[in-house]
Amino acid sequence: MKTVLAELLTIGDEILYGQIVDTNAQWMATALSQAGIKVIRKTTVGDQEDEILTAFAEAERRADIVLITGGLGPTSDDMTKPCLAKYFGCELAIHPEALAEVTEFFKSRGRELTEVNRQQASLPVCCEKITNAVGTAPGMWFSRQGKVFVSMPGVPHEMKRMMTDLVVPKLKATFPTPTIHHHVIRTVGIGESFLAEKIADWERSLPPHIKLAYLPSLGEVKLRLTGIGSSRESLQAETDQLVEVLKTRVGQFIYGYGESPLEVVLGRTLQASNLTLAVAESCTGGYLSHLITSVAGSSAYFLGSIIPYAYDIKMRQLGVRPETLERYGAVSEETIREMANLVRAKFNTDIGVATSGIAGPGGATPEKPVGTVWIAYSDKYQTVTRKLQLSTERDLNIRLASIASLNLIRQSLPK
């Protein structure tokens, strides 16, 4: 079965100026993938007729489907409708059904239909109108020589309703589409290049209809297997088997699958194991606690935290021995070990976790440069410490140390 290709085209100067973030493209790409349609390009173009017409022509050469968002308002800077009329060689005219819909829209809200609003019902006569159930700007469907253009409002909730109710079903009826199945494997604690080296022969053995993508992000790497075929069930079974082989290579780095981040997966594990956690954060300044408590229901396992930033607070509030700090300093294995054990005792939890380091830009010494971080995990069986050598950027160090701490918990939990 032929792969159906789509291009997403966003129109509007406000996107290029950075005044509005284009969240539509991500949502649309997901919806199209679920429908078996492969997105090959996303393009943004400003409110310039020549640029828009060029973008139309280039997209039509590349793709079977061109989905356009934005530029459907009633003002002079909204260029999409006149450009589509020019591109497809037809004129704009008031569409009776669209006019009735926009009239009813304003009437139901007790507002008068102005001439500017009336122009919302002006459409290229060569298009098929797509009803906007939650707004005033109709969508437009154009078909020519086996290619389809669809223009939709840029307002996210209007576009999503139109896509879900009308556009995607019509596209699936127009184009026979294969099944596209994604299987996402989430790893932590290993860099992209090291991961690639470890699984190189596994990757080379993948069948032609299943492709692997590396998706690195802060502190982790996602692996996405994408299979294209006729049956979702068979693709699911095939990718499941491939993941089982993958686990024999890098299973210690795999923490989950799909869309759940590390703090969510770890939270489920703690809750299922009926374990409680407390945290003492120095260099991470509460960010680790923020990640943990960003998960709904985290109160079932997270009892609290302390941020003993100053030496005095480490001693008086947490209980770190003065001689430990004097001899080894706050950024040391000896201090971090005490911090993890003390916070566990202070909060009477099953697990204690601690962070201490030099986030930067100041505070470094030749022996302890910026990015030097110690983290520790403590339970009644063991205390585990790790030394991290991170970056020279403060915010990055705080986030990386927090993710590393979550991973240390994951690795150290009682089996």
PDB file of C-alpha atoms in Angstrom, residues 310-330 332 334-335 338 342:
ATOM      1  CA  ALA A 310      23.566  27.196  54.013  1.00  0.00           C
ATOM      2  CA  TYR A 311      26.114  25.368  56.191  1.00  0.00           C
ATOM      3  CA  ASP A 312      24.260  26.504  59.311  1.00  0.00           C
ATOM      4  CA  ILE A 313      20.975  25.024  58.099  1.00  0.00           C
ATOM      5  CA  LYS A 314      22.681  21.780  57.128  1.00  0.00           C
ATOM      6  CA  MET A 315      23.913  21.495  60.699  1.00  0.00           C
ATOM      7  CA  ARG A 316      21.046  22.925  62.801  1.00  0.00           C
ATOM      8  CA  GLN A 317      17.991  21.866  60.798  1.00  0.00           C
ATOM      9  CA  LEU A 318      19.190  18.681  59.116  1.00  0.00           C
ATOM     10  CA  GLY A 319      21.826  17.543  61.586  1.00  0.00           C
ATOM     11  CA  VAL A 320      24.945  17.239  59.441  1.00  0.00           C
ATOM     12  CA  ARG A 321      27.972  17.040  61.762  1.00  0.00           C
ATOM     13  CA  PRO A 322      30.106  20.218  61.836  1.00  0.00           C
ATOM     14  CA  GLU A 323      33.285  18.168  61.582  1.00  0.00           C
ATOM     15  CA  THR A 324      32.049  16.574  58.338  1.00  0.00           C
ATOM     16  CA  LEU A 325      31.474  19.945  56.739  1.00  0.00           C
ATOM     17  CA  GLU A 326      34.728  21.361  58.074  1.00  0.00           C
ATOM     18  CA  ARG A 327      36.843  18.440  56.901  1.00  0.00           C
ATOM     19  CA  TYR A 328      35.192  17.518  53.599  1.00  0.00           C
ATOM     20  CA  GLY A 329      33.015  20.473  52.616  1.00  0.00           C
ATOM     21  CA  ALA A 330      29.351  20.571  51.589  1.00  0.00           C
ATOM     22  CA  SER A 332      31.477  15.758  49.165  1.00  0.00           C
ATOM     23  CA  GLU A 334      30.753  12.213  53.191  1.00  0.00           C
ATOM     24  CA  THR A 335      28.316  15.120  53.490  1.00  0.00           C
ATOM     25  CA  GLU A 338      24.874  12.060  55.935  1.00  0.00           C
ATOM     26  CA  LEU A 342      19.396  12.262  58.069  1.00  0.00           C
TER      27      LEU A 342
END
